[in-house]
One Martini backbone bead per residue (centre of mass of N, CA, C, O) as a GRO file, in nm:
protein
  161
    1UNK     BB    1   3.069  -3.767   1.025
    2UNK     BB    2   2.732  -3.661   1.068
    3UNK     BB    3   2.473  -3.490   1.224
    4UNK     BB    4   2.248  -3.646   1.094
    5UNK     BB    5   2.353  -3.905   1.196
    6UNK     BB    6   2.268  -3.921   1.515
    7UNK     BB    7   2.078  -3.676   1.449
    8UNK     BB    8   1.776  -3.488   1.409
    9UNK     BB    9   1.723  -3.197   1.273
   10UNK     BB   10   1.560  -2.894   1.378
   11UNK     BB   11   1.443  -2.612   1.328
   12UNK     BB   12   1.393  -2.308   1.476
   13UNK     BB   13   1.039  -2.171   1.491
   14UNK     BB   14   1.170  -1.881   1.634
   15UNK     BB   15   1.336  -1.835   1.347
   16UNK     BB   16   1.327  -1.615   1.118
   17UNK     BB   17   1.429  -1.458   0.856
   18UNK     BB   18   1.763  -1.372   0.766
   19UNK     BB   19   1.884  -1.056   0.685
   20UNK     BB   20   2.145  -0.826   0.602
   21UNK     BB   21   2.021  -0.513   0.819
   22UNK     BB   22   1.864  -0.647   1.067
   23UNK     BB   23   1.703  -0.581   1.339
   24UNK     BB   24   1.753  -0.756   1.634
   25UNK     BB   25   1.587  -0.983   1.913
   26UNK     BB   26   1.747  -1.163   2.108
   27UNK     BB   27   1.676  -1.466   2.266
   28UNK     BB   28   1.842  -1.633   2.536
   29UNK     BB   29   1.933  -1.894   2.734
   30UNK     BB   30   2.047  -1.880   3.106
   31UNK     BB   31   2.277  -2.089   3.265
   32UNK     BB   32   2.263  -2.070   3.597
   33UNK     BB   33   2.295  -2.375   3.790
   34UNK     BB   34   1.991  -2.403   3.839
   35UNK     BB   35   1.918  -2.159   3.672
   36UNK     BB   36   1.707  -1.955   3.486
   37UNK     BB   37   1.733  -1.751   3.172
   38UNK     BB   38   1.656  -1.423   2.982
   39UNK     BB   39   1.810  -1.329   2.729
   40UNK     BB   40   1.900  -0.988   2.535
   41UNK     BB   41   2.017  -0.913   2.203
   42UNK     BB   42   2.059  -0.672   2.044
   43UNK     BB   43   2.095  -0.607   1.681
   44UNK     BB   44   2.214  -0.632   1.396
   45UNK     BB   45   2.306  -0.815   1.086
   46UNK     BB   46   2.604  -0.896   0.897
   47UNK     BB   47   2.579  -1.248   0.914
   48UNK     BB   48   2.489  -1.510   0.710
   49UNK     BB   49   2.584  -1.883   0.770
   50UNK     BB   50   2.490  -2.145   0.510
   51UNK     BB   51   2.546  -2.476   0.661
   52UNK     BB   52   2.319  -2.618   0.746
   53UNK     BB   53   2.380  -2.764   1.080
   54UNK     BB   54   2.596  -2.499   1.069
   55UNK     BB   55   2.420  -2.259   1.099
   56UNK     BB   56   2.412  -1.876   1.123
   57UNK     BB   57   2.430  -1.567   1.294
   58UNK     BB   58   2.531  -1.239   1.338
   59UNK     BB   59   2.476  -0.947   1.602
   60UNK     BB   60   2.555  -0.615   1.646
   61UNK     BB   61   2.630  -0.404   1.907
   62UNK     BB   62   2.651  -0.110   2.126
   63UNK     BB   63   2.839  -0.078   2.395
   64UNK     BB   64   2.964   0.151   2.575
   65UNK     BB   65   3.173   0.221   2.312
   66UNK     BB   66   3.157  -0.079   2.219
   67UNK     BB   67   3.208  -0.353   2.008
   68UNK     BB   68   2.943  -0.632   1.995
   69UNK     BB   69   2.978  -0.984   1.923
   70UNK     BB   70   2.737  -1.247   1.824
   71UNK     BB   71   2.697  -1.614   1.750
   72UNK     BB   72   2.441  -1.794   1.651
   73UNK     BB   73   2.245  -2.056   1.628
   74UNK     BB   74   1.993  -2.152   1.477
   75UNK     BB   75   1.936  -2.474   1.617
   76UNK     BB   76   1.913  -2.412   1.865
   77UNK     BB   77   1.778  -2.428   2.183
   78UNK     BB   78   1.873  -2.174   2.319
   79UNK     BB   79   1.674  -2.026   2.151
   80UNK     BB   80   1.382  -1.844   2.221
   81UNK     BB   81   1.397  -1.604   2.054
   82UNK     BB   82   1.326  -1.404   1.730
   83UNK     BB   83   1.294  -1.037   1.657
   84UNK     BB   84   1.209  -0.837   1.421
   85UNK     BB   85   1.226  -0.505   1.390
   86UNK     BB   86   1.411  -0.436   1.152
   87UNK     BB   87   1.508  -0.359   0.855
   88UNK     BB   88   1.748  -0.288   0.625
   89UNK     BB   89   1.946  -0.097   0.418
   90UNK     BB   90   2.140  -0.320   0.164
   91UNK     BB   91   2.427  -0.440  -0.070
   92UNK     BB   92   2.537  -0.648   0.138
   93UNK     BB   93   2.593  -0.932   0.280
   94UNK     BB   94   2.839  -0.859   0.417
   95UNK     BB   95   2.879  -0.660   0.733
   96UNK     BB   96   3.212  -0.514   0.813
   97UNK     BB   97   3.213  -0.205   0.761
   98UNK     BB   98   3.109  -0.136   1.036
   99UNK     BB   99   3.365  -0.160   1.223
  100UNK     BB  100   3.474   0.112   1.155
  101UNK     BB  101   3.226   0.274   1.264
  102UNK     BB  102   3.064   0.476   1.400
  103UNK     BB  103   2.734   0.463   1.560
  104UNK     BB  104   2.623   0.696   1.383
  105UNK     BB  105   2.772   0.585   1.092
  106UNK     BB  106   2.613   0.266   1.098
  107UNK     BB  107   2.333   0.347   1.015
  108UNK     BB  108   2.071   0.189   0.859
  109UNK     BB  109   1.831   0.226   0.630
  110UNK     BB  110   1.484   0.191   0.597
  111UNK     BB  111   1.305  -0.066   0.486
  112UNK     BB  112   0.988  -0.052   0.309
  113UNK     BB  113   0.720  -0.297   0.419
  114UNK     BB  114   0.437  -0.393   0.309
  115UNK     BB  115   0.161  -0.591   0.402
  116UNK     BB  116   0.011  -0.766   0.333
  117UNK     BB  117  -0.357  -0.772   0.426
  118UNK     BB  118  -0.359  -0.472   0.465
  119UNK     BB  119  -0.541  -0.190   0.466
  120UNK     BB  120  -0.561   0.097   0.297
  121UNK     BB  121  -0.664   0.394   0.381
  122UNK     BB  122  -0.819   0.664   0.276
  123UNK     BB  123  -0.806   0.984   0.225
  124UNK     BB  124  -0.951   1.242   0.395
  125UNK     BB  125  -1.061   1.480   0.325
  126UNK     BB  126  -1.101   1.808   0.425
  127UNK     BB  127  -1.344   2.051   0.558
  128UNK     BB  128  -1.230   2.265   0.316
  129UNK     BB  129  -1.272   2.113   0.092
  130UNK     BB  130  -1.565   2.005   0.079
  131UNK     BB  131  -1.682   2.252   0.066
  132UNK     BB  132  -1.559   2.384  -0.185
  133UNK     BB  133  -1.736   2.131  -0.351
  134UNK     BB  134  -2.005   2.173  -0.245
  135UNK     BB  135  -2.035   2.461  -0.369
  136UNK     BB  136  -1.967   2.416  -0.672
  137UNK     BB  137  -2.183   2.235  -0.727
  138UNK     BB  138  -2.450   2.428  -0.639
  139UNK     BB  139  -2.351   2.602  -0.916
  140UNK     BB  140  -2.395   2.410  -1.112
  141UNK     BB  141  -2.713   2.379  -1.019
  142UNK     BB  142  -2.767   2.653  -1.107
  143UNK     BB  143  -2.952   2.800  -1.307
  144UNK     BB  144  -2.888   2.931  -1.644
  145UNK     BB  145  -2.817   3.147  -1.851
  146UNK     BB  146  -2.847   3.194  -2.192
  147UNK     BB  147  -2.514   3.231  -2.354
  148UNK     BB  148  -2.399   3.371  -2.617
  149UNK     BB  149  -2.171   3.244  -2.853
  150UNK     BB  150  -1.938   3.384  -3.018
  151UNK     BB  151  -1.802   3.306  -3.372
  152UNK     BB  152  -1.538   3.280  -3.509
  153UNK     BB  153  -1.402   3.380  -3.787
  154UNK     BB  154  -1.306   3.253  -4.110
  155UNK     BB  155  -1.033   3.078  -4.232
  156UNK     BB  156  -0.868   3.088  -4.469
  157UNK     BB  157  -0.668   2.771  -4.576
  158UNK     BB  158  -0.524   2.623  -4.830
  159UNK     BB  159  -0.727   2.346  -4.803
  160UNK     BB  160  -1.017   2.489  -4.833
  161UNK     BB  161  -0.993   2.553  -5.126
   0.00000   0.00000   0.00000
């Protein structure tokens, strides 16, 4: 018997696609007694498990000095939203590697990603660049004697004979 057939499972439009090296900040319900609240959990992703309505993602961050890991279900209603903070620059599907890294070793370096539609200004020159563009423009346009060109004398070789 299938998940799918019991109920009709729908992704949770709050969470949006993740690979491993990105840093995100899950949101997720907890419900104590009568009450409810958001809790956040910051952290790495080292793994992403897809295998249907079974698919979930690993998230991994130091709390004074010990590693926490915590696996959400994609699925699942009680996440109120996935946030990417940040890409993570790395070359490999699962980072179990980081497990035994120190905090500061296990740092991964940020992939830089331009968002399409967005306009990027050109830099304006300095106002001293500006000026001595300006000034030499002005030598351009000032009216010049007319100086002889002396022409080198011709050297005959082989060709021209």
């Amino acid at each position: 018997m299938n998940i799918k057939d019991v109920k009709e499972v729908k992704a949770n439009p709050k969470i949006p696609t993740l690979v491993p090296g990105d840093t995100v900040k899950v949101r997720q319900k907890v419900v104590e007694g009568e009450k409810s609240r958001i809790q956040a959990f910051q952290g790495v992703v080292i793994k992403v498990h897809n295998c249907g309505s079974g698919t979930n993602f690993t998230v991994r961050r130091i709390s004074y000095s010990v590693g926490v890991e915590r696996t959400f279900p994609i699925f699942s209603p009680m996440i109120d939203g996935v946030e990417v903070v940040r890409h993570g620059k790395v070359r490999r599907a699962k980072l179990y590697y980081l497990r035994g890294l120190s905090s500061r070793a296990s740092r991964l370096k940020e992939k830089r990603i331009e968002k399409f539609g967005e306009e990027i200004k050109p830099v304006e020159p300095e106002p001293e660049v500006a000026a001595l563009d300006a000034a030499a423009a002005a030598a351009e346009q000032a009216p010049t004697a007319a100086v002889p060109v002396a022409e080198a004398p011709a050297v005959e070789t082989k060709e021209t004979k």
